[in-house]
Coordinates of C-alpha atoms in Angstrom, one line a residue:
X1 CA 13.7 184.2 40.6
X2 CA 12.7 181.5 43.1
X3 CA 10.0 180.2 40.7
X4 CA 12.5 180.0 37.9
X5 CA 15.0 178.1 40.0
X6 CA 12.2 175.8 41.2
X7 CA 11.2 175.0 37.6
X8 CA 14.9 174.4 36.6
X9 CA 15.5 172.0 39.5
X10 CA 12.2 170.1 38.9
X11 CA 13.1 169.9 35.2
X12 CA 16.7 168.6 36.0
X13 CA 15.9 166.3 38.9
X14 CA 12.7 165.2 37.4
X15 CA 14.6 163.4 34.7
X16 CA 14.6 159.6 34.9
X17 CA 18.4 159.4 35.0
X18 CA 18.7 161.4 38.2
X19 CA 15.7 159.8 39.8
X20 CA 17.3 156.4 39.3
X21 CA 20.6 157.7 40.5
X22 CA 19.2 159.1 43.7
X23 CA 17.1 155.9 44.3
X24 CA 20.1 153.6 43.8
X25 CA 22.3 155.8 46.0
X26 CA 19.7 155.8 48.8
X27 CA 19.3 152.0 48.6
X28 CA 23.1 151.5 49.0
X29 CA 24.3 154.3 51.2
X30 CA 21.6 154.4 53.9
X31 CA 21.6 150.6 54.7
X32 CA 25.4 150.7 54.9
X33 CA 25.4 153.7 57.3
X34 CA 22.6 152.2 59.5
X35 CA 24.2 148.7 59.6
X36 CA 27.6 150.1 60.3
X37 CA 26.3 152.4 63.1
X38 CA 24.3 149.6 64.7
X39 CA 27.2 147.1 64.6
X40 CA 29.7 149.6 65.9
X41 CA 27.4 150.8 68.7
X42 CA 26.5 147.3 69.8
X43 CA 30.1 146.2 69.7
X44 CA 31.2 149.2 71.7
X45 CA 28.6 148.4 74.4
X46 CA 29.4 144.7 74.4
X47 CA 33.1 145.3 74.9
X48 CA 32.5 147.9 77.6
X49 CA 30.2 145.5 79.5
X50 CA 32.5 142.5 79.2
X51 CA 35.6 144.5 80.1
X52 CA 33.8 145.9 83.1
X53 CA 32.8 142.5 84.2
X54 CA 36.3 141.0 83.8
X55 CA 37.9 144.0 85.5
X56 CA 35.5 143.7 88.4
X57 CA 36.3 140.0 88.7
X58 CA 40.1 140.7 88.6
X59 CA 39.6 143.3 91.4
X60 CA 37.7 140.7 93.5
X61 CA 40.6 138.2 92.9
X62 CA 43.1 140.9 93.9
X63 CA 41.1 141.7 97.1
X64 CA 41.1 137.9 97.8
X65 CA 44.9 137.8 97.4
X66 CA 45.2 140.8 99.7
X67 CA 42.9 139.2 102.3
X68 CA 44.9 136.0 102.1
X69 CA 48.2 137.9 102.8
X70 CA 46.8 140.0 105.6
X71 CA 45.0 137.0 107.2
X72 CA 48.3 135.1 107.2
X73 CA 50.0 137.9 109.0
X74 CA 47.2 138.1 111.5
X75 CA 47.7 134.4 112.1
X76 CA 51.4 135.0 112.8
X77 CA 50.5 137.8 115.2
X78 CA 48.1 135.4 117.0
X79 CA 50.8 132.8 117.1
X80 CA 53.2 135.3 118.7
X81 CA 50.8 136.6 121.4
X82 CA 49.7 133.0 122.2
X83 CA 53.2 131.6 122.5
X84 CA 53.8 130.2 126.0
X85 CA 57.5 131.2 125.8
X86 CA 56.7 134.7 124.8
X87 CA 54.1 135.1 127.5
X88 CA 56.6 133.8 130.0
X89 CA 59.3 136.3 128.8
X90 CA 56.8 139.2 129.0
X91 CA 55.9 138.3 132.6
X92 CA 59.6 138.1 133.5
X93 CA 60.3 141.5 132.0
X94 CA 57.2 143.0 133.7
X95 CA 57.8 141.6 137.1
X96 CA 61.7 141.4 137.3
X97 CA 63.5 144.4 138.9
X98 CA 67.0 142.9 138.1
X99 CA 68.2 144.5 134.9
X100 CA 70.4 141.5 134.0
X101 CA 67.5 139.0 134.4
X102 CA 65.2 141.4 132.5
X103 CA 67.8 141.8 129.7
X104 CA 68.1 138.0 129.4
X105 CA 64.3 137.7 129.2
X106 CA 64.3 140.5 126.5
X107 CA 67.0 138.7 124.5
X108 CA 65.1 135.5 124.7
X109 CA 61.9 137.2 123.6
X110 CA 63.7 138.9 120.7
X111 CA 65.2 135.5 119.6
X112 CA 61.8 133.9 119.8
X113 CA 60.3 136.7 117.7
X114 CA 63.0 136.2 115.1
X115 CA 62.3 132.5 114.9
X116 CA 58.6 133.0 114.3
X117 CA 59.2 135.9 111.8
X118 CA 61.5 133.7 109.7
X119 CA 58.5 131.8 108.4
X120 CA 56.9 134.8 106.9
X121 CA 59.1 136.7 104.4
X122 CA 56.5 139.5 104.0
X123 CA 57.0 140.6 107.7
X124 CA 60.2 142.7 108.1
X125 CA 60.0 143.5 111.7
X126 CA 58.2 143.0 115.0
X127 CA 58.1 145.1 118.2
X128 CA 56.5 144.4 121.6
X129 CA 55.8 147.6 123.6
X130 CA 55.5 146.8 127.3
X131 CA 52.6 148.3 129.1
X132 CA 53.6 150.6 132.0
X133 CA 57.3 150.6 130.9
X134 CA 59.2 152.7 128.5
X135 CA 60.5 149.5 126.9
X136 CA 60.2 148.1 123.3
X137 CA 61.6 144.7 122.3
X138 CA 62.4 144.9 118.6
X139 CA 63.2 142.1 116.0
X140 CA 64.0 143.3 112.5
X141 CA 62.8 146.8 111.4
X142 CA 61.7 149.5 113.9
X143 CA 58.1 150.5 113.0
X144 CA 57.1 153.0 115.7
X145 CA 58.9 156.0 117.2
X146 CA 60.0 156.2 120.8
X147 CA 57.0 158.4 121.7
X148 CA 54.5 156.1 120.0
X149 CA 52.6 155.5 123.2
X150 CA 51.8 159.2 123.4
X151 CA 50.3 159.3 119.8
X152 CA 46.6 159.3 119.0
X153 CA 47.1 156.2 116.9
X154 CA 48.3 154.2 119.9
X155 CA 45.4 155.5 121.9
X156 CA 43.0 154.6 119.1
X157 CA 44.4 151.1 118.8
X158 CA 44.2 150.4 122.5
X159 CA 40.6 151.7 122.8
X160 CA 39.3 149.4 120.0
X161 CA 37.4 146.3 121.0
X162 CA 38.9 144.4 118.2
X163 CA 42.2 142.7 119.0
X164 CA 43.8 143.6 115.7
X165 CA 44.2 147.1 114.2
X166 CA 45.6 147.5 110.7
X167 CA 47.2 150.8 109.9
X168 CA 47.8 152.1 106.4
X169 CA 51.2 152.5 104.9
X170 CA 53.8 154.5 106.8
X171 CA 57.2 155.7 106.0
X172 CA 59.9 153.7 107.6
X173 CA 62.3 155.7 109.9
X174 CA 64.4 152.7 111.0
X175 CA 68.2 153.4 110.8
X176 CA 68.7 150.3 108.6
X177 CA 65.6 151.1 106.5
X178 CA 65.7 148.1 104.2
X179 CA 62.2 149.0 103.0
X180 CA 61.1 152.7 102.8
X181 CA 57.3 152.0 103.2
X182 CA 55.7 149.6 105.7
X183 CA 52.1 148.6 106.6
X184 CA 51.7 147.9 110.3
X185 CA 49.5 145.6 112.4
X186 CA 48.8 146.3 116.0
X187 CA 47.5 143.5 118.4
X188 CA 47.0 143.7 122.1
X189 CA 48.8 141.1 124.3
X190 CA 46.7 139.9 127.2
X191 CA 47.9 138.1 130.3
X192 CA 46.0 134.8 130.2
X193 CA 45.6 134.6 134.0
X194 CA 44.4 138.1 134.7
X195 CA 43.1 139.2 131.3
X196 CA 44.9 142.5 131.5
X197 CA 46.8 144.1 128.6
X198 CA 50.5 143.5 129.3
X199 CA 51.9 144.7 126.0
X200 CA 51.3 145.6 122.4
X201 CA 52.6 143.7 119.4
X202 CA 53.4 145.7 116.2
X203 CA 54.2 143.8 113.0
X204 CA 55.6 145.6 110.0
X205 CA 54.8 144.3 106.5
X206 CA 56.7 145.6 103.5
X207 CA 54.4 147.6 101.1
X208 CA 55.9 145.6 98.2
X209 CA 54.0 142.5 99.5
X210 CA 50.7 144.4 99.2
X211 CA 51.6 145.7 95.7
X212 CA 52.4 142.1 94.6
X213 CA 48.7 141.3 95.0
X214 CA 47.9 143.5 91.9
X215 CA 51.2 144.3 90.2
X216 CA 50.6 141.5 87.7
X217 CA 47.5 143.3 86.2
X218 CA 48.2 145.0 82.9
X219 CA 45.9 148.0 82.2
X220 CA 47.8 149.7 79.5
X221 CA 50.2 152.6 79.5
X222 CA 47.9 155.0 81.4
X223 CA 45.9 152.5 83.5
X224 CA 46.7 151.9 87.2
X225 CA 45.7 149.9 90.3
X226 CA 46.0 150.9 93.9
X227 CA 44.8 150.1 97.4
X228 CA 43.3 152.7 99.7
X229 CA 41.9 152.6 103.2
X230 CA 38.4 153.6 104.2
X231 CA 39.4 157.3 104.6
X232 CA 40.7 157.4 101.0
X233 CA 44.4 157.4 101.8
X234 CA 46.7 155.4 99.5
X235 CA 47.9 152.2 101.1
X236 CA 49.7 150.6 98.1
X237 CA 50.5 152.0 94.7
X238 CA 53.1 151.2 92.0
X239 CA 53.9 154.9 92.0
X240 CA 55.6 155.1 95.5
X241 CA 55.3 158.9 95.5
X242 CA 51.6 158.6 96.2
X243 CA 51.9 156.4 99.3
X244 CA 50.8 157.7 102.7
X245 CA 48.9 160.5 100.9
X246 CA 45.2 161.0 100.2
X247 CA 44.2 159.5 96.8
X248 CA 43.7 162.6 94.7
X249 CA 41.2 161.1 92.2
X250 CA 37.8 162.5 91.5
X251 CA 36.1 159.1 91.9
X252 CA 37.5 158.4 95.4
X253 CA 34.4 159.9 97.3
X254 CA 32.1 157.7 95.3
X255 CA 34.0 154.6 96.4
X256 CA 34.4 155.6 100.0
X257 CA 30.7 156.5 100.3
X258 CA 29.5 153.4 98.5
X259 CA 27.0 151.1 100.2
X260 CA 26.7 147.3 100.0
X261 CA 25.1 146.3 96.7
X262 CA 26.2 149.4 94.9
X263 CA 27.5 149.1 91.3
X264 CA 31.3 148.3 91.5
X265 CA 32.0 149.6 88.0
X266 CA 31.5 153.1 86.7
X267 CA 33.1 155.7 84.4
X268 CA 35.0 158.8 85.5
X269 CA 37.0 161.6 84.0
X270 CA 40.6 162.1 84.9
X271 CA 42.6 165.0 83.4
X272 CA 40.1 165.2 80.5
X273 CA 40.4 161.5 79.8
X274 CA 37.5 159.0 80.3
X275 CA 38.4 156.0 82.6
X276 CA 36.5 152.8 83.6
X277 CA 36.8 152.5 87.3
X278 CA 36.2 149.1 89.1
X279 CA 36.8 148.2 92.8
X280 CA 36.5 145.5 95.4
X281 CA 36.5 145.6 99.2
X282 CA 38.8 143.7 101.4
X283 CA 36.9 141.7 104.0
X284 CA 39.9 141.6 106.4
X285 CA 40.5 145.4 106.6
X286 CA 37.8 147.2 104.7
X287 CA 40.4 148.6 102.3
X288 CA 39.5 149.1 98.6
X289 CA 41.4 147.6 95.7
X290 CA 40.7 150.0 92.8
X291 CA 41.6 149.9 89.1
X292 CA 41.3 152.7 86.5
X293 CA 41.5 151.8 82.8
X294 CA 41.4 154.5 80.1
X295 CA 38.6 153.9 77.6
X296 CA 41.1 154.8 74.8
X297 CA 43.0 151.7 75.7
X298 CA 39.9 149.5 76.1
X299 CA 38.3 150.6 72.9
X300 CA 41.5 151.0 70.9
X301 CA 40.6 148.2 68.5
X302 CA 37.0 149.0 68.1
X303 CA 37.8 152.7 67.5
X304 CA 40.3 151.7 64.9
X305 CA 37.7 149.4 63.4
X306 CA 35.3 152.3 63.4
X307 CA 37.8 154.5 61.6
X308 CA 38.4 151.8 59.1
X309 CA 34.7 151.4 58.6
X310 CA 34.3 155.1 58.0
X311 CA 37.1 155.0 55.4
X312 CA 35.6 151.9 53.9
X313 CA 32.2 153.6 53.8
X314 CA 33.7 156.6 52.0
X315 CA 35.2 154.3 49.4
X316 CA 31.9 152.4 49.1
X317 CA 30.1 155.7 48.8
X318 CA 32.3 156.7 45.8
X319 CA 31.8 153.3 44.3
X320 CA 28.1 153.5 44.9
X321 CA 28.0 156.9 43.2
X322 CA 29.9 155.6 40.2
X323 CA 27.9 152.4 40.0
X324 CA 24.6 154.1 40.6
X325 CA 25.4 156.7 38.0
X326 CA 26.4 154.0 35.5
X327 CA 23.3 152.0 36.1
X328 CA 21.0 155.0 35.9
X329 CA 22.7 156.2 32.7
X330 CA 22.5 152.7 31.2
X331 CA 18.8 152.6 31.9
X332 CA 17.9 156.2 31.2
X333 CA 20.0 156.7 28.1
X334 CA 18.0 154.2 25.9
X335 CA 14.8 155.7 27.4
X336 CA 16.1 159.2 26.5
X337 CA 16.8 158.1 23.0
X338 CA 13.4 156.6 22.8
X339 CA 11.8 159.8 24.2
X340 CA 13.8 162.0 21.7
X341 CA 12.5 159.8 18.9
X342 CA 9.0 160.1 20.2
X343 CA 9.3 163.9 20.3
X344 CA 10.5 163.8 16.6
X345 CA 7.5 161.7 15.7
X346 CA 5.3 164.0 17.7
X347 CA 6.8 166.9 15.5
X348 CA 5.7 165.0 12.4
X349 CA 8.9 163.1 11.5
X350 CA 7.7 159.6 10.8
X351 CA 11.0 158.4 9.4
X352 CA 12.7 158.1 12.8
X353 CA 14.6 154.8 13.6
X354 CA 15.7 154.0 17.2
X355 CA 18.7 151.6 17.5
X356 CA 19.0 150.7 21.2
X357 CA 21.0 147.4 20.9
X358 CA 19.5 146.0 24.0
X359 CA 17.7 142.8 24.8
X360 CA 15.9 144.1 27.9
X361 CA 12.4 145.6 28.2
X362 CA 13.6 149.0 26.9
X363 CA 15.2 147.3 23.9
X364 CA 11.9 145.4 23.3
X365 CA 10.1 148.7 23.6
X366 CA 12.5 150.3 21.1
X367 CA 11.9 147.5 18.6
X368 CA 8.2 147.8 19.1
X369 CA 8.5 151.6 18.5
X370 CA 10.4 150.9 15.2
X371 CA 7.7 148.5 14.1
X372 CA 5.1 150.9 15.1
X373 CA 6.6 153.6 12.9
X374 CA 6.8 151.2 10.0
X375 CA 3.2 150.4 10.3
X376 CA 2.4 154.0 10.6
X377 CA 4.2 154.7 7.4
X378 CA 2.2 151.9 5.7
X379 CA -1.2 152.8 7.2
X380 CA -0.7 156.5 8.1
X381 CA -4.2 157.5 7.2
X382 CA -5.9 154.5 8.9
X383 CA -4.1 153.6 12.0
X384 CA -2.0 156.6 13.0
X385 CA -4.1 157.6 16.0
X386 CA -4.5 154.0 17.1
X387 CA -0.8 153.2 17.0
X388 CA 0.0 156.3 19.0
X389 CA -2.4 155.1 21.7
X390 CA -0.8 151.7 21.6
X391 CA 2.7 153.2 22.0
X392 CA 1.5 155.1 25.1
X393 CA 0.3 151.8 26.5
X394 CA 3.7 150.3 25.9
X395 CA 5.4 153.2 27.6
X396 CA 3.2 152.6 30.6
X397 CA 4.1 148.9 30.4
X398 CA 7.8 150.0 30.6
X399 CA 7.0 151.9 33.7
X400 CA 5.3 148.9 35.2
X401 CA 8.5 146.9 34.6
X402 CA 10.6 149.5 36.3
X403 CA 8.4 149.8 39.5
X404 CA 8.5 146.1 40.5
X405 CA 12.3 146.3 40.1
X406 CA 12.4 149.1 42.6
X407 CA 10.1 147.3 45.0
X408 CA 12.3 144.2 44.8
X409 CA 15.4 146.1 45.8
X410 CA 13.5 147.8 48.6
X411 CA 12.4 144.4 50.0
X412 CA 16.0 143.2 49.8
X413 CA 17.1 146.2 51.9
X414 CA 14.3 145.5 54.5
X415 CA 15.5 141.9 54.6
X416 CA 19.1 142.9 55.2
X417 CA 18.0 145.2 58.1
X418 CA 15.9 142.4 59.6
X419 CA 18.9 140.1 59.5
X420 CA 21.0 142.6 61.5
X421 CA 18.2 142.8 64.2
X422 CA 18.2 139.1 65.3
X423 CA 15.9 137.6 67.9
X424 CA 17.8 137.1 71.3
X425 CA 18.0 133.3 71.0
X426 CA 19.3 133.5 67.4
X427 CA 21.7 136.3 68.5
X428 CA 23.0 134.1 71.4
X429 CA 23.5 131.1 69.2
X430 CA 25.3 133.2 66.5
X431 CA 27.6 134.8 69.2
X432 CA 28.5 131.3 70.6
X433 CA 29.1 130.0 67.1
X434 CA 31.3 133.0 66.3
X435 CA 33.2 132.4 69.6
X436 CA 33.7 128.7 68.5
X437 CA 35.1 129.7 65.2
X438 CA 37.3 132.4 66.8
X439 CA 38.6 129.9 69.3
X440 CA 39.2 127.2 66.7
X441 CA 41.1 129.5 64.3
X442 CA 43.1 131.8 66.6
X443 CA 46.4 130.2 65.6
X444 CA 47.2 128.6 68.9
X445 CA 47.8 124.8 69.2
X446 CA 47.4 124.7 72.9
X447 CA 45.0 126.1 75.5
X448 CA 44.2 125.8 79.2
X449 CA 41.7 123.4 80.7
X450 CA 39.5 126.4 81.5
X451 CA 39.6 127.6 77.8
X452 CA 38.8 124.1 76.5
X453 CA 35.9 123.7 79.0
X454 CA 34.5 127.1 77.8
X455 CA 34.6 125.7 74.2
X456 CA 32.6 122.7 75.4
X457 CA 30.1 124.8 77.2
X458 CA 29.4 126.8 74.0
X459 CA 29.1 123.7 71.9
X460 CA 26.7 122.0 74.4
X461 CA 24.5 125.2 74.7
X462 CA 24.1 125.2 70.9
X463 CA 23.2 121.5 70.9
X464 CA 20.7 122.2 73.8
X465 CA 18.9 124.7 71.5
X466 CA 18.5 121.8 69.2
X467 CA 17.5 119.0 71.6
X468 CA 16.0 121.1 74.4
X469 CA 16.0 120.1 78.1
X470 CA 16.5 116.4 77.2
X471 CA 20.2 117.1 76.8
X472 CA 22.0 117.6 80.1
X473 CA 25.6 117.7 81.1
X474 CA 27.9 118.0 84.1
X475 CA 31.5 119.0 84.6
X476 CA 33.6 117.5 87.4
X477 CA 37.0 119.4 87.4
X478 CA 39.7 119.5 90.0
X479 CA 40.5 123.2 90.6
X480 CA 44.2 122.5 90.7
X481 CA 44.3 121.5 87.0
X482 CA 42.3 124.4 85.5
X483 CA 45.5 126.2 84.4
X484 CA 47.1 123.1 82.9
X485 CA 48.0 123.3 79.2
X486 CA 46.3 120.9 76.8
X487 CA 46.3 120.4 73.0
X488 CA 43.4 122.5 71.8
X489 CA 40.1 120.8 70.6
X490 CA 41.1 117.5 72.2
X491 CA 37.9 117.0 74.3
X492 CA 35.2 118.4 71.9
X493 CA 35.3 115.4 69.5
X494 CA 34.6 113.1 72.4
X495 CA 31.6 115.2 73.5
X496 CA 30.3 115.4 69.9
X497 CA 30.5 111.6 69.7
X498 CA 28.6 111.3 73.0
X499 CA 25.9 113.7 71.6
X500 CA 25.6 112.2 68.1
X501 CA 26.3 108.5 68.6
X502 CA 25.7 108.1 72.3
X503 CA 22.6 109.8 73.8
X504 CA 21.4 111.0 70.4
X505 CA 18.3 113.0 71.6
X506 CA 18.1 112.6 75.4
X507 CA 20.5 111.9 78.2
X508 CA 23.3 113.2 80.4
X509 CA 26.9 113.8 79.5
X510 CA 29.5 113.9 82.3
X511 CA 33.0 115.3 81.7
X512 CA 35.7 114.4 84.3
X513 CA 39.0 116.3 84.4
X514 CA 41.0 115.0 87.4
X515 CA 44.7 114.5 88.2
X516 CA 46.0 110.9 88.3
X517 CA 49.5 111.1 89.8
X518 CA 51.7 112.8 87.2
X519 CA 49.1 112.3 84.6
X520 CA 45.8 114.0 83.7
X521 CA 42.7 111.8 83.2
X522 CA 40.0 113.3 81.0
X523 CA 36.8 111.2 80.7
X524 CA 33.6 111.8 78.7
X525 CA 30.7 109.6 79.9
X526 CA 27.2 109.3 78.6
X527 CA 24.2 107.2 79.6
X528 CA 23.1 106.6 76.0
X529 CA 22.6 103.4 74.0
X530 CA 26.1 102.1 74.4
X531 CA 27.7 99.4 72.2
X532 CA 27.7 95.7 72.1
X533 CA 30.9 93.8 72.8
X534 CA 31.3 93.1 69.1
X535 CA 30.9 96.8 68.2
X536 CA 33.3 97.9 70.9
X537 CA 36.0 95.4 70.0
X538 CA 35.7 96.4 66.3
X539 CA 36.0 100.1 67.2
X540 CA 39.0 99.5 69.5
X541 CA 40.7 97.3 66.8
X542 CA 40.2 100.0 64.1
X543 CA 41.7 102.7 66.4
X544 CA 44.7 100.5 67.3
X545 CA 45.5 99.5 63.7
X546 CA 44.9 103.0 62.2
X547 CA 48.0 104.5 60.5
X548 CA 49.2 108.1 60.8
X549 CA 46.6 109.1 58.2
X550 CA 43.0 109.4 59.5
X551 CA 40.4 107.1 58.0
X552 CA 38.9 108.5 54.9
X553 CA 35.2 108.4 53.9
X554 CA 35.9 105.3 51.9
X555 CA 36.4 103.5 55.2
X556 CA 33.0 104.4 56.3
X557 CA 33.9 107.6 58.1
X558 CA 32.7 106.2 61.4
X559 CA 34.3 107.6 64.6
X560 CA 36.7 109.7 62.6
X561 CA 36.7 112.1 65.6
X562 CA 38.0 109.4 67.9
X563 CA 40.7 108.4 65.4
X564 CA 41.6 112.1 65.1
X565 CA 41.9 112.5 68.9
X566 CA 43.9 109.3 69.3
X567 CA 46.3 110.3 66.5
X568 CA 46.8 113.8 68.0
X569 CA 47.5 112.4 71.5
X570 CA 50.2 110.2 70.2
X571 CA 51.6 113.0 67.9
X572 CA 51.9 115.5 70.8
X573 CA 52.5 113.3 73.8
X574 CA 54.0 110.1 72.5
X575 CA 52.9 106.5 72.0
X576 CA 52.7 105.9 75.7
X577 CA 49.5 107.9 75.9
X578 CA 46.1 107.5 74.3
X579 CA 42.5 106.8 75.0
X580 CA 40.4 103.9 76.4
X581 CA 36.8 103.1 75.7
X582 CA 34.4 101.3 78.0
X583 CA 30.8 100.7 76.9
X584 CA 27.8 98.5 77.7
X585 CA 24.8 98.1 75.6
X586 CA 21.9 100.1 77.1
X587 CA 24.1 101.6 79.8
X588 CA 26.2 104.1 77.9
X589 CA 29.8 104.7 76.9
X590 CA 32.9 106.2 78.7
X591 CA 35.9 107.4 76.8
X592 CA 39.0 108.3 78.9
X593 CA 42.1 110.3 77.7
X594 CA 45.3 110.0 79.6
X595 CA 48.0 112.6 79.0
X596 CA 50.8 114.1 81.1
X597 CA 50.2 117.2 83.3
X598 CA 51.8 120.2 81.6
X599 CA 51.7 123.7 83.1
X600 CA 54.4 125.3 81.0
X601 CA 53.4 125.9 77.4
X602 CA 57.0 125.6 76.1
X603 CA 57.1 122.0 77.3
X604 CA 54.1 121.1 75.3
X605 CA 55.3 123.0 72.3
X606 CA 58.7 121.2 72.5
X607 CA 56.9 117.9 72.7
X608 CA 54.6 118.6 69.8
X609 CA 57.4 120.1 67.6
X610 CA 58.6 116.6 66.8
X611 CA 55.3 115.7 65.1
X612 CA 54.5 116.6 61.5
X613 CA 52.4 119.7 61.5
X614 CA 50.0 118.3 58.9
X615 CA 49.0 115.6 61.4
X616 CA 47.5 118.1 63.8
X617 CA 43.8 118.4 63.2

């Protein structure tokens, strides 16, 4: 039974039609599956790596904002304990036995505290606990209970060598209770003459101020950010129910037990869902700013692309089956007809005629077969055996025509796979070029200075691959203007001119982006060949006299990038703004753009809306 089935399968799949069909299917489906898998896998890893890096940077920024907030509050506490008036009032309260005098000193101290606290809206209350007395001078919210001095926390704060002790978030029990949750700072107050502790300052900071350092971060519907102390207790969270409680997340021990230099990004599972966890440590308090982003949110687009790719692969598979079957039939059917005719000739029927209606090798073979039979009929006794041998040779020639075709397709597939697996340098250039195209065609007319500088960096890195280390550049940018809005692709043509017409093959390009009063000065300077006075005057005159339409190739096409930039500046910002050119032969060229400083995108959009859209390059 098995032998019979084996013979039937070999007879069926041994036919040329099915061999061609299987070969064509393999050549189309396998490369598509391999390429799709490699691209999807690499894209997934790249997105995961980049997102982790960006998330870690955001956590570092949030930790920096938290440190800035807490350091400012520490400065206020230092200002309070160092105040001469407050020191005097504390001495009067400690030394005076007269209740009225002591009450006046306490009122004066309370008033002074209120004046200092008015400069810091994050602080909602201050208390000074007198040493050796059951007395607390309070301004604003009450942070500690009456028996606070008997608590372990007070003992711990007083036993520390550090002057400042930050306590995590507590629940406010003040009668007014403007804010339910507070974070407290405790600082010892020393007598400057004796050095003894005469009191303890407690400052209360609203938890909302801590949450403001990370509330701007959008991590999707299920993502979250929170701050916890070194013991894993939640200090700040957008979900206020979690405050003052231990953080009940599986990844908390890994963060609390981490050492300096450990990886600050890792994956963890929460409620059966995979999360990317990143964290940064506060230098002021040792607290951790932690973010958790669900992978389903991070990889939503790439997963949808993967699903679409699978659907597309299925459609392509169906098309590949149909096309492969059609091709195999179109090739095998004439061969089958020819084989049937040959079998008839083999049976003794020399009157067979094969009509293949084809101009390819098989058609030629069929015509040769027909001519062969004609000659056989004419010389049947003399050349019958010789013609049969010749026909066998022609059949082998047909097979030799088919095999090179198969090898050619195989080499094409190998070339396609080699194209996917680029060398690192080619891959880097391709990625930067893809980023340039994506940035240029993302549909936005404006961008920030940082985004525009990133575009310049990618362009210069590509040019560096061409020119090598002879091409150098330097960016001098005021940090205060990095978030300013600018018309997109306004600086790149100047840099291109500096590379192509200025330094050509070797030199240095400097890009200055600095504020100039209410304006922004953007300069691109090179140390290239420069221009003569006649060339410079001619260029400036052409730019000044150019109409709203950019110069065409009939005008020489020279410096069309400068004309484009000049035109776009005037279209977006008005005729009062533009560019200036300074150049000396042999010393280089400097092109400076002057535009207004714009931080609100709507202002720039409103300015540019009065310009014809077809004038924006």
